[in-house]
mmCIF file of N, CA, C and O and ligand atoms in Angstrom:
data_model
loop_
_atom_site.group_PDB
_atom_site.id
_atom_site.type_symbol
_atom_site.label_atom_id
_atom_site.label_comp_id
_atom_site.label_asym_id
_atom_site.label_seq_id
_atom_site.Cartn_x
_atom_site.Cartn_y
_atom_site.Cartn_z
ATOM 1 N N MET A 1497 7.559 -5.638 8.418
ATOM 2 C CA MET A 1497 6.192 -6.023 8.032
ATOM 3 C C MET A 1497 5.306 -6.114 9.272
ATOM 4 O O MET A 1497 5.742 -6.553 10.318
ATOM 5 N N GLN A 1498 4.081 -5.699 9.113
ATOM 6 C CA GLN A 1498 3.136 -5.727 10.222
ATOM 7 C C GLN A 1498 2.918 -7.156 10.727
ATOM 8 O O GLN A 1498 2.865 -8.104 9.947
ATOM 9 N N LYS A 1499 2.793 -7.268 12.049
ATOM 10 C CA LYS A 1499 2.475 -8.573 12.636
ATOM 11 C C LYS A 1499 1.038 -8.580 13.120
ATOM 12 O O LYS A 1499 0.455 -7.538 13.394
ATOM 13 N N CYS A 1500 0.495 -9.775 13.273
ATOM 14 C CA CYS A 1500 -0.835 -9.920 13.854
ATOM 15 C C CYS A 1500 -0.796 -9.443 15.293
ATOM 16 O O CYS A 1500 0.101 -9.803 16.044
ATOM 17 N N LYS A 1501 -1.798 -8.622 15.666
ATOM 18 C CA LYS A 1501 -1.831 -8.075 17.026
ATOM 19 C C LYS A 1501 -2.180 -9.149 18.049
ATOM 20 O O LYS A 1501 -1.917 -9.001 19.234
ATOM 21 N N ASP A 1502 -2.781 -10.226 17.603
ATOM 22 C CA ASP A 1502 -3.205 -11.277 18.522
ATOM 23 C C ASP A 1502 -2.134 -12.345 18.718
ATOM 24 O O ASP A 1502 -1.750 -12.666 19.834
ATOM 25 N N CYS A 1503 -1.619 -12.900 17.610
ATOM 26 C CA CYS A 1503 -0.734 -14.054 17.746
ATOM 27 C C CYS A 1503 0.697 -13.752 17.307
ATOM 28 O O CYS A 1503 1.561 -14.624 17.370
ATOM 29 N N ASN A 1504 0.949 -12.490 16.868
ATOM 30 C CA ASN A 1504 2.308 -12.072 16.526
ATOM 31 C C ASN A 1504 2.845 -12.711 15.246
ATOM 32 O O ASN A 1504 4.022 -12.591 14.950
ATOM 33 N N GLU A 1505 1.970 -13.368 14.499
ATOM 34 C CA GLU A 1505 2.403 -13.944 13.235
ATOM 35 C C GLU A 1505 2.554 -12.821 12.203
ATOM 36 O O GLU A 1505 1.700 -11.959 12.095
ATOM 37 N N LYS A 1506 3.664 -12.858 11.447
ATOM 38 C CA LYS A 1506 3.863 -11.841 10.415
ATOM 39 C C LYS A 1506 2.903 -12.056 9.261
ATOM 40 O O LYS A 1506 2.717 -13.174 8.802
ATOM 41 N N PHE A 1507 2.304 -10.937 8.781
ATOM 42 C CA PHE A 1507 1.521 -11.026 7.549
ATOM 43 C C PHE A 1507 2.480 -11.164 6.380
ATOM 44 O O PHE A 1507 3.563 -10.605 6.389
ATOM 45 N N SER A 1508 2.078 -11.903 5.379
ATOM 46 C CA SER A 1508 2.941 -12.045 4.208
ATOM 47 C C SER A 1508 2.814 -10.798 3.336
ATOM 48 O O SER A 1508 1.802 -10.102 3.356
ATOM 49 N N TRP A 1509 3.873 -10.556 2.559
ATOM 50 C CA TRP A 1509 3.876 -9.381 1.678
ATOM 51 C C TRP A 1509 2.681 -9.406 0.727
ATOM 52 O O TRP A 1509 2.011 -8.400 0.528
ATOM 53 N N SER A 1510 2.396 -10.581 0.179
ATOM 54 C CA SER A 1510 1.325 -10.668 -0.822
ATOM 55 C C SER A 1510 -0.045 -10.438 -0.197
ATOM 56 O O SER A 1510 -0.930 -9.868 -0.828
ATOM 57 N N THR A 1511 -0.220 -10.864 1.056
ATOM 58 C CA THR A 1511 -1.491 -10.636 1.749
ATOM 59 C C THR A 1511 -1.757 -9.144 1.888
ATOM 60 O O THR A 1511 -2.850 -8.653 1.600
ATOM 61 N N VAL A 1512 -0.710 -8.411 2.330
ATOM 62 C CA VAL A 1512 -0.871 -6.972 2.518
ATOM 63 C C VAL A 1512 -1.016 -6.274 1.169
ATOM 64 O O VAL A 1512 -1.875 -5.415 0.991
ATOM 65 N N TYR A 1513 -0.192 -6.693 0.191
ATOM 66 C CA TYR A 1513 -0.214 -6.025 -1.112
ATOM 67 C C TYR A 1513 -1.577 -6.144 -1.781
ATOM 68 O O TYR A 1513 -2.083 -5.203 -2.360
ATOM 69 N N ARG A 1514 -2.171 -7.339 -1.677
ATOM 70 C CA ARG A 1514 -3.500 -7.526 -2.260
ATOM 71 C C ARG A 1514 -4.512 -6.595 -1.608
ATOM 72 O O ARG A 1514 -5.349 -6.018 -2.283
ATOM 73 N N SER A 1515 -4.433 -6.445 -0.291
ATOM 74 C CA SER A 1515 -5.421 -5.629 0.411
ATOM 75 C C SER A 1515 -5.236 -4.156 0.070
ATOM 76 O O SER A 1515 -6.187 -3.392 0.061
ATOM 77 N N VAL A 1516 -3.988 -3.764 -0.235
ATOM 78 C CA VAL A 1516 -3.710 -2.375 -0.588
ATOM 79 C C VAL A 1516 -4.564 -1.956 -1.776
ATOM 80 O O VAL A 1516 -5.122 -0.869 -1.827
ATOM 81 N N TRP A 1517 -4.681 -2.857 -2.730
ATOM 82 C CA TRP A 1517 -5.367 -2.504 -3.970
ATOM 83 C C TRP A 1517 -6.872 -2.695 -3.894
ATOM 84 O O TRP A 1517 -7.584 -2.404 -4.834
ATOM 85 N N LYS A 1518 -7.360 -3.233 -2.781
ATOM 86 C CA LYS A 1518 -8.810 -3.363 -2.633
ATOM 87 C C LYS A 1518 -9.416 -2.121 -1.991
ATOM 88 O O LYS A 1518 -10.611 -2.010 -1.860
ATOM 89 N N GLY A 1519 -8.577 -1.209 -1.523
ATOM 90 C CA GLY A 1519 -9.092 0.015 -0.915
ATOM 91 C C GLY A 1519 -8.800 0.084 0.555
ATOM 92 O O GLY A 1519 -8.474 -0.910 1.203
ATOM 93 N N ARG A 1520 -8.939 1.275 1.124
ATOM 94 C CA ARG A 1520 -8.453 1.525 2.473
ATOM 95 C C ARG A 1520 -9.298 0.854 3.553
ATOM 96 O O ARG A 1520 -8.844 0.708 4.685
ATOM 97 N N ASP A 1521 -10.528 0.484 3.228
ATOM 98 C CA ASP A 1521 -11.377 -0.113 4.259
ATOM 99 C C ASP A 1521 -11.263 -1.626 4.280
ATOM 100 O O ASP A 1521 -11.982 -2.305 4.991
ATOM 101 N N ASP A 1522 -10.342 -2.150 3.505
ATOM 102 C CA ASP A 1522 -10.262 -3.603 3.410
ATOM 103 C C ASP A 1522 -9.728 -4.229 4.696
ATOM 104 O O ASP A 1522 -8.943 -3.639 5.418
ATOM 105 N N LEU A 1523 -10.156 -5.418 4.926
ATOM 106 C CA LEU A 1523 -9.720 -6.162 6.098
ATOM 107 C C LEU A 1523 -8.551 -7.075 5.750
ATOM 108 O O LEU A 1523 -8.483 -7.582 4.642
ATOM 109 N N ILE A 1524 -7.653 -7.255 6.728
ATOM 110 C CA ILE A 1524 -6.693 -8.348 6.626
ATOM 111 C C ILE A 1524 -7.042 -9.329 7.729
ATOM 112 O O ILE A 1524 -7.170 -8.938 8.891
ATOM 113 N N ILE A 1525 -7.237 -10.561 7.359
ATOM 114 C CA ILE A 1525 -7.551 -11.582 8.348
ATOM 115 C C ILE A 1525 -6.330 -12.466 8.528
ATOM 116 O O ILE A 1525 -5.793 -13.001 7.555
ATOM 117 N N CYS A 1526 -5.869 -12.600 9.771
ATOM 118 C CA CYS A 1526 -4.690 -13.403 10.076
ATOM 119 C C CYS A 1526 -4.930 -14.854 9.660
ATOM 120 O O CYS A 1526 -5.946 -15.448 10.017
ATOM 121 N N GLU A 1527 -3.994 -15.407 8.890
ATOM 122 C CA GLU A 1527 -4.169 -16.773 8.419
ATOM 123 C C GLU A 1527 -3.980 -17.795 9.530
ATOM 124 O O GLU A 1527 -4.380 -18.947 9.421
ATOM 125 N N THR A 1528 -3.328 -17.365 10.624
ATOM 126 C CA THR A 1528 -3.048 -18.282 11.719
ATOM 127 C C THR A 1528 -4.168 -18.320 12.748
ATOM 128 O O THR A 1528 -4.635 -19.392 13.127
ATOM 129 N N CYS A 1529 -4.626 -17.128 13.211
ATOM 130 C CA CYS A 1529 -5.613 -17.118 14.290
ATOM 131 C C CYS A 1529 -6.944 -16.506 13.879
ATOM 132 O O CYS A 1529 -7.891 -16.528 14.644
ATOM 133 N N GLY A 1530 -7.021 -15.936 12.687
ATOM 134 C CA GLY A 1530 -8.289 -15.406 12.202
ATOM 135 C C GLY A 1530 -8.642 -14.026 12.706
ATOM 136 O O GLY A 1530 -9.757 -13.554 12.469
ATOM 137 N N ALA A 1531 -7.715 -13.336 13.412
ATOM 138 C CA ALA A 1531 -8.004 -11.988 13.911
ATOM 139 C C ALA A 1531 -8.172 -11.031 12.735
ATOM 140 O O ALA A 1531 -7.424 -11.089 11.768
ATOM 141 N N ARG A 1532 -9.164 -10.153 12.859
ATOM 142 C CA ARG A 1532 -9.438 -9.206 11.768
ATOM 143 C C ARG A 1532 -8.703 -7.899 12.022
ATOM 144 O O ARG A 1532 -8.763 -7.357 13.121
ATOM 145 N N HIS A 1533 -8.045 -7.396 11.024
ATOM 146 C CA HIS A 1533 -7.320 -6.134 11.126
ATOM 147 C C HIS A 1533 -7.800 -5.191 10.037
ATOM 148 O O HIS A 1533 -7.995 -5.596 8.908
ATOM 149 N N ARG A 1534 -7.938 -3.922 10.429
ATOM 150 C CA ARG A 1534 -8.335 -2.914 9.462
ATOM 151 C C ARG A 1534 -7.168 -1.989 9.150
ATOM 152 O O ARG A 1534 -6.374 -1.644 10.010
ATOM 153 N N SER A 1535 -7.123 -1.553 7.916
ATOM 154 C CA SER A 1535 -6.092 -0.627 7.472
ATOM 155 C C SER A 1535 -6.174 0.690 8.252
ATOM 156 O O SER A 1535 -7.259 1.246 8.431
ATOM 157 N N ASN A 1536 -5.032 1.186 8.719
ATOM 158 C CA ASN A 1536 -5.000 2.492 9.369
ATOM 159 C C ASN A 1536 -5.151 3.605 8.341
ATOM 160 O O ASN A 1536 -4.722 3.478 7.204
ATOM 161 N N ILE A 1537 -5.723 4.721 8.805
ATOM 162 C CA ILE A 1537 -5.943 5.853 7.894
ATOM 163 C C ILE A 1537 -4.618 6.387 7.360
ATOM 164 O O ILE A 1537 -4.536 6.876 6.249
ATOM 165 N N ARG A 1538 -3.551 6.241 8.140
ATOM 166 C CA ARG A 1538 -2.283 6.821 7.690
ATOM 167 C C ARG A 1538 -1.694 6.051 6.507
ATOM 168 O O ARG A 1538 -0.812 6.563 5.829
ATOM 169 N N ASN A 1539 -2.200 4.863 6.229
ATOM 170 C CA ASN A 1539 -1.739 4.125 5.052
ATOM 171 C C ASN A 1539 -2.014 4.897 3.771
ATOM 172 O O ASN A 1539 -1.308 4.742 2.777
ATOM 173 N N ARG A 1540 -3.056 5.723 3.803
ATOM 174 C CA ARG A 1540 -3.361 6.529 2.622
ATOM 175 C C ARG A 1540 -2.237 7.520 2.345
ATOM 176 O O ARG A 1540 -1.923 7.811 1.200
ATOM 177 N N PHE A 1541 -1.624 8.039 3.412
ATOM 178 C CA PHE A 1541 -0.526 8.978 3.222
ATOM 179 C C PHE A 1541 0.733 8.247 2.781
ATOM 180 O O PHE A 1541 1.508 8.752 1.978
ATOM 181 N N VAL A 1542 0.949 7.047 3.321
ATOM 182 C CA VAL A 1542 2.071 6.215 2.876
ATOM 183 C C VAL A 1542 1.936 5.961 1.385
ATOM 184 O O VAL A 1542 2.894 6.099 0.610
ATOM 185 N N ASN A 1543 0.738 5.629 0.958
ATOM 186 C CA ASN A 1543 0.471 5.382 -0.441
ATOM 187 C C ASN A 1543 0.775 6.618 -1.295
ATOM 188 O O ASN A 1543 1.392 6.534 -2.353
ATOM 189 N N THR A 1544 0.345 7.783 -0.809
ATOM 190 C CA THR A 1544 0.594 9.026 -1.532
ATOM 191 C C THR A 1544 2.086 9.283 -1.688
ATOM 192 O O THR A 1544 2.554 9.636 -2.773
ATOM 193 N N PHE A 1545 2.849 9.074 -0.609
ATOM 194 C CA PHE A 1545 4.276 9.376 -0.650
ATOM 195 C C PHE A 1545 5.066 8.375 -1.484
ATOM 196 O O PHE A 1545 6.058 8.741 -2.107
ATOM 197 N N LEU A 1546 4.645 7.131 -1.494
ATOM 198 C CA LEU A 1546 5.412 6.110 -2.206
ATOM 199 C C LEU A 1546 4.969 5.906 -3.648
ATOM 200 O O LEU A 1546 5.730 5.414 -4.469
ATOM 201 N N VAL A 1547 3.743 6.263 -3.952
ATOM 202 C CA VAL A 1547 3.223 5.981 -5.291
ATOM 203 C C VAL A 1547 2.940 7.274 -6.056
ATOM 204 O O VAL A 1547 3.499 7.513 -7.129
ATOM 205 N N ILE A 1548 2.068 8.102 -5.511
ATOM 206 C CA ILE A 1548 1.616 9.287 -6.249
ATOM 207 C C ILE A 1548 2.738 10.317 -6.390
ATOM 208 O O ILE A 1548 2.999 10.829 -7.481
ATOM 209 N N LEU A 1549 3.427 10.600 -5.284
ATOM 210 C CA LEU A 1549 4.466 11.628 -5.304
ATOM 211 C C LEU A 1549 5.618 11.294 -6.257
ATOM 212 O O LEU A 1549 5.995 12.143 -7.073
ATOM 213 N N PRO A 1550 6.183 10.063 -6.194
ATOM 214 C CA PRO A 1550 7.248 9.727 -7.150
ATOM 215 C C PRO A 1550 6.779 9.822 -8.601
ATOM 216 O O PRO A 1550 7.529 10.248 -9.475
ATOM 217 N N MET A 1551 5.512 9.455 -8.862
ATOM 218 C CA MET A 1551 4.977 9.557 -10.218
ATOM 219 C C MET A 1551 4.967 11.002 -10.687
ATOM 220 O O MET A 1551 5.411 11.321 -11.794
ATOM 221 N N ILE A 1552 4.470 11.886 -9.830
ATOM 222 C CA ILE A 1552 4.354 13.299 -10.198
ATOM 223 C C ILE A 1552 5.744 13.913 -10.399
ATOM 224 O O ILE A 1552 5.992 14.623 -11.381
ATOM 225 N N ILE A 1553 6.667 13.610 -9.470
ATOM 226 C CA ILE A 1553 8.019 14.160 -9.570
ATOM 227 C C ILE A 1553 8.706 13.647 -10.830
ATOM 228 O O ILE A 1553 9.319 14.405 -11.571
ATOM 229 N N PHE A 1554 8.562 12.345 -11.067
ATOM 230 C CA PHE A 1554 9.197 11.770 -12.255
ATOM 231 C C PHE A 1554 8.652 12.415 -13.531
ATOM 232 O O PHE A 1554 9.407 12.821 -14.415
ATOM 233 N N MET A 1555 7.334 12.515 -13.609
ATOM 234 C CA MET A 1555 6.716 13.011 -14.839
ATOM 235 C C MET A 1555 7.043 14.478 -15.081
ATOM 236 O O MET A 1555 7.129 14.939 -16.205
ATOM 237 N N ASN A 1556 7.269 15.229 -13.982
ATOM 238 C CA ASN A 1556 7.547 16.651 -14.122
ATOM 239 C C ASN A 1556 9.009 16.947 -14.400
ATOM 240 O O ASN A 1556 9.329 17.909 -15.096
ATOM 241 N N TYR A 1557 9.920 16.153 -13.816
ATOM 242 C CA TYR A 1557 11.333 16.535 -13.848
ATOM 243 C C TYR A 1557 12.250 15.527 -14.517
ATOM 244 O O TYR A 1557 13.318 15.891 -14.981
ATOM 245 N N PHE A 1558 11.886 14.239 -14.522
ATOM 246 C CA PHE A 1558 12.857 13.227 -14.921
ATOM 247 C C PHE A 1558 12.475 12.440 -16.165
ATOM 248 O O PHE A 1558 13.172 11.513 -16.542
ATOM 249 N N SER A 1559 11.385 12.775 -16.796
ATOM 250 C CA SER A 1559 11.004 12.017 -17.977
ATOM 251 C C SER A 1559 12.036 12.201 -19.090
ATOM 252 O O SER A 1559 12.401 13.329 -19.421
ATOM 253 N N PRO A 1560 12.495 11.075 -19.689
ATOM 254 C CA PRO A 1560 13.482 11.182 -20.769
ATOM 255 C C PRO A 1560 12.831 11.549 -22.100
ATOM 256 O O PRO A 1560 13.522 11.751 -23.085
ATOM 257 N N SER A 1561 11.517 11.647 -22.136
ATOM 258 C CA SER A 1561 10.816 11.871 -23.395
ATOM 259 C C SER A 1561 9.918 13.105 -23.310
ATOM 260 O O SER A 1561 9.392 13.437 -22.248
ATOM 261 N N ASP A 1562 9.733 13.783 -24.445
ATOM 262 C CA ASP A 1562 8.799 14.896 -24.512
ATOM 263 C C ASP A 1562 7.389 14.416 -24.856
ATOM 264 O O ASP A 1562 6.444 15.179 -24.806
ATOM 265 N N ASN A 1563 7.299 13.138 -25.210
ATOM 266 C CA ASN A 1563 6.010 12.572 -25.580
ATOM 267 C C ASN A 1563 5.157 12.361 -24.331
ATOM 268 O O ASN A 1563 5.557 11.666 -23.397
ATOM 269 N N PHE A 1564 3.986 12.961 -24.323
ATOM 270 C CA PHE A 1564 3.124 12.928 -23.139
ATOM 271 C C PHE A 1564 2.749 11.502 -22.745
ATOM 272 O O PHE A 1564 2.806 11.133 -21.566
ATOM 273 N N LEU A 1565 2.399 10.673 -23.741
ATOM 274 C CA LEU A 1565 1.968 9.300 -23.439
ATOM 275 C C LEU A 1565 3.120 8.465 -22.885
ATOM 276 O O LEU A 1565 2.934 7.648 -21.978
ATOM 277 N N VAL A 1566 4.328 8.673 -23.435
ATOM 278 C CA VAL A 1566 5.499 7.953 -22.924
ATOM 279 C C VAL A 1566 5.753 8.360 -21.473
ATOM 280 O O VAL A 1566 6.035 7.521 -20.610
ATOM 281 N N THR A 1567 5.632 9.657 -21.207
ATOM 282 C CA THR A 1567 5.839 10.164 -19.845
ATOM 283 C C THR A 1567 4.841 9.543 -18.868
ATOM 284 O O THR A 1567 5.204 9.105 -17.777
ATOM 285 N N ILE A 1568 3.578 9.481 -19.270
ATOM 286 C CA ILE A 1568 2.540 8.881 -18.419
ATOM 287 C C ILE A 1568 2.844 7.396 -18.168
ATOM 288 O O ILE A 1568 2.774 6.911 -17.045
ATOM 289 N N ALA A 1569 3.228 6.691 -19.251
ATOM 290 C CA ALA A 1569 3.496 5.255 -19.129
ATOM 291 C C ALA A 1569 4.663 5.008 -18.175
ATOM 292 O O ALA A 1569 4.593 4.134 -17.306
ATOM 293 N N LEU A 1570 5.731 5.785 -18.315
ATOM 294 C CA LEU A 1570 6.883 5.623 -17.423
ATOM 295 C C LEU A 1570 6.522 6.021 -15.989
ATOM 296 O O LEU A 1570 6.980 5.408 -15.027
ATOM 297 N N GLY A 1571 5.679 7.032 -15.851
ATOM 298 C CA GLY A 1571 5.221 7.448 -14.525
ATOM 299 C C GLY A 1571 4.467 6.339 -13.825
ATOM 300 O O GLY A 1571 4.623 6.117 -12.615
ATOM 301 N N ILE A 1572 3.657 5.605 -14.582
ATOM 302 C CA ILE A 1572 2.904 4.488 -14.012
ATOM 303 C C ILE A 1572 3.860 3.384 -13.556
ATOM 304 O O ILE A 1572 3.667 2.770 -12.501
ATOM 305 N N VAL A 1573 4.927 3.152 -14.347
ATOM 306 C CA VAL A 1573 5.933 2.156 -13.967
ATOM 307 C C VAL A 1573 6.606 2.566 -12.642
ATOM 308 O O VAL A 1573 6.768 1.743 -11.741
ATOM 309 N N VAL A 1574 6.948 3.847 -12.545
ATOM 310 C CA VAL A 1574 7.564 4.359 -11.309
ATOM 311 C C VAL A 1574 6.617 4.153 -10.125
ATOM 312 O O VAL A 1574 7.008 3.681 -9.060
ATOM 313 N N GLY A 1575 5.344 4.481 -10.337
ATOM 314 C CA GLY A 1575 4.347 4.314 -9.280
ATOM 315 C C GLY A 1575 4.169 2.854 -8.896
ATOM 316 O O GLY A 1575 3.991 2.527 -7.715
ATOM 317 N N PHE A 1576 4.270 1.986 -9.900
ATOM 318 C CA PHE A 1576 4.133 0.548 -9.625
ATOM 319 C C PHE A 1576 5.258 0.062 -8.713
ATOM 320 O O PHE A 1576 5.024 -0.653 -7.736
ATOM 321 N N PHE A 1577 6.500 0.482 -9.023
ATOM 322 C CA PHE A 1577 7.615 0.054 -8.179
ATOM 323 C C PHE A 1577 7.497 0.647 -6.767
ATOM 324 O O PHE A 1577 7.828 -0.004 -5.788
ATOM 325 N N GLY A 1578 7.000 1.872 -6.690
ATOM 326 C CA GLY A 1578 6.759 2.466 -5.374
ATOM 327 C C GLY A 1578 5.733 1.665 -4.588
ATOM 328 O O GLY A 1578 5.878 1.434 -3.392
ATOM 329 N N SER A 1579 4.712 1.184 -5.299
ATOM 330 C CA SER A 1579 3.640 0.449 -4.626
ATOM 331 C C SER A 1579 4.138 -0.875 -4.062
ATOM 332 O O SER A 1579 3.579 -1.396 -3.094
ATOM 333 N N LEU A 1580 5.211 -1.436 -4.674
ATOM 334 C CA LEU A 1580 5.742 -2.707 -4.169
ATOM 335 C C LEU A 1580 6.292 -2.551 -2.749
ATOM 336 O O LEU A 1580 6.393 -3.519 -2.000
ATOM 337 N N LEU A 1581 6.642 -1.321 -2.380
ATOM 338 C CA LEU A 1581 7.227 -1.073 -1.056
ATOM 339 C C LEU A 1581 6.180 -0.788 0.013
ATOM 340 O O LEU A 1581 6.472 -0.859 1.207
ATOM 341 N N THR A 1582 4.953 -0.479 -0.432
ATOM 342 C CA THR A 1582 3.950 -0.042 0.534
ATOM 343 C C THR A 1582 3.639 -1.069 1.625
ATOM 344 O O THR A 1582 3.432 -0.663 2.772
ATOM 345 N N PRO A 1583 3.639 -2.405 1.336
ATOM 346 C CA PRO A 1583 3.311 -3.344 2.422
ATOM 347 C C PRO A 1583 4.276 -3.280 3.604
ATOM 348 O O PRO A 1583 3.919 -3.621 4.728
ATOM 349 N N PHE A 1584 5.518 -2.808 3.347
ATOM 350 C CA PHE A 1584 6.488 -2.740 4.437
ATOM 351 C C PHE A 1584 6.163 -1.618 5.410
ATOM 352 O O PHE A 1584 6.614 -1.624 6.559
ATOM 353 N N LEU A 1585 5.419 -0.631 4.966
ATOM 354 C CA LEU A 1585 5.153 0.547 5.798
ATOM 355 C C LEU A 1585 3.703 0.628 6.272
ATOM 356 O O LEU A 1585 3.368 1.450 7.107
ATOM 357 N N TYR A 1586 2.853 -0.201 5.712
ATOM 358 C CA TYR A 1586 1.451 -0.150 6.104
ATOM 359 C C TYR A 1586 1.258 -0.727 7.505
ATOM 360 O O TYR A 1586 1.931 -1.679 7.899
ATOM 361 N N THR A 1587 0.358 -0.128 8.244
ATOM 362 C CA THR A 1587 0.036 -0.645 9.580
ATOM 363 C C THR A 1587 -1.467 -0.931 9.657
ATOM 364 O O THR A 1587 -2.265 -0.324 8.946
ATOM 365 N N TYR A 1588 -1.794 -1.842 10.546
ATOM 366 C CA TYR A 1588 -3.175 -2.268 10.698
ATOM 367 C C TYR A 1588 -3.549 -2.299 12.166
ATOM 368 O O TYR A 1588 -2.700 -2.482 13.024
ATOM 369 N N ARG A 1589 -4.834 -2.068 12.424
ATOM 370 C CA ARG A 1589 -5.303 -2.162 13.801
ATOM 371 C C ARG A 1589 -6.341 -3.281 13.867
ATOM 372 O O ARG A 1589 -6.996 -3.599 12.885
ATOM 373 N N VAL A 1590 -6.472 -3.830 15.057
ATOM 374 C CA VAL A 1590 -7.414 -4.937 15.236
ATOM 375 C C VAL A 1590 -8.838 -4.391 15.104
ATOM 376 O O VAL A 1590 -9.164 -3.327 15.625
ATOM 377 N N ASP A 1591 -9.631 -5.075 14.386
ATOM 378 C CA ASP A 1591 -11.014 -4.689 14.179
ATOM 379 C C ASP A 1591 -11.902 -5.532 15.080
ATOM 380 O O ASP A 1591 -12.015 -6.741 14.909
ATOM 381 N N ASN A 1592 -12.540 -4.867 16.047
ATOM 382 C CA ASN A 1592 -13.351 -5.614 17.013
ATOM 383 C C ASN A 1592 -14.830 -5.590 16.687
ATOM 384 O O ASN A 1592 -15.638 -6.170 17.402
ATOM 385 N N GLU A 1593 -15.181 -4.894 15.604
ATOM 386 C CA GLU A 1593 -16.594 -4.846 15.238
ATOM 387 C C GLU A 1593 -16.978 -6.151 14.542
ATOM 388 O O GLU A 1593 -16.177 -6.744 13.844
ATOM 389 N N ASN A 1594 -18.230 -6.532 14.738
ATOM 390 C CA ASN A 1594 -18.798 -7.689 14.041
ATOM 391 C C ASN A 1594 -18.032 -8.987 14.287
ATOM 392 O O ASN A 1594 -17.890 -9.806 13.388
ATOM 393 N N THR A 1595 -17.484 -9.129 15.461
ATOM 394 C CA THR A 1595 -16.756 -10.378 15.681
ATOM 395 C C THR A 1595 -17.535 -11.252 16.667
ATOM 396 O O THR A 1595 -18.325 -10.757 17.435
HETATM 397 ZN ZN1 LIG B 514 -2.998 -13.975 14.295
#
């Protein structure tokens, strides 16, 4: 898990996970020292590989059903579980603007 660049405190999983769903420009603010961190652009690719790609592969090759809606629903479940892993791979850089 990413640590604060200033005080080395680990960000909690839930802090990072919440920011993931607010969009790529979201800030993470260290709860200990208040340092602002911005999501790195490469997090978008991490997101694609862990969420979008498994969904597409599952829906194309591994769906147990021929029903389109069932396939979509299961694909979303697969993507959801993939998204739970994203905070472990996301990285952040210190944001020095507006401080
Ligand atoms: Zn800190």
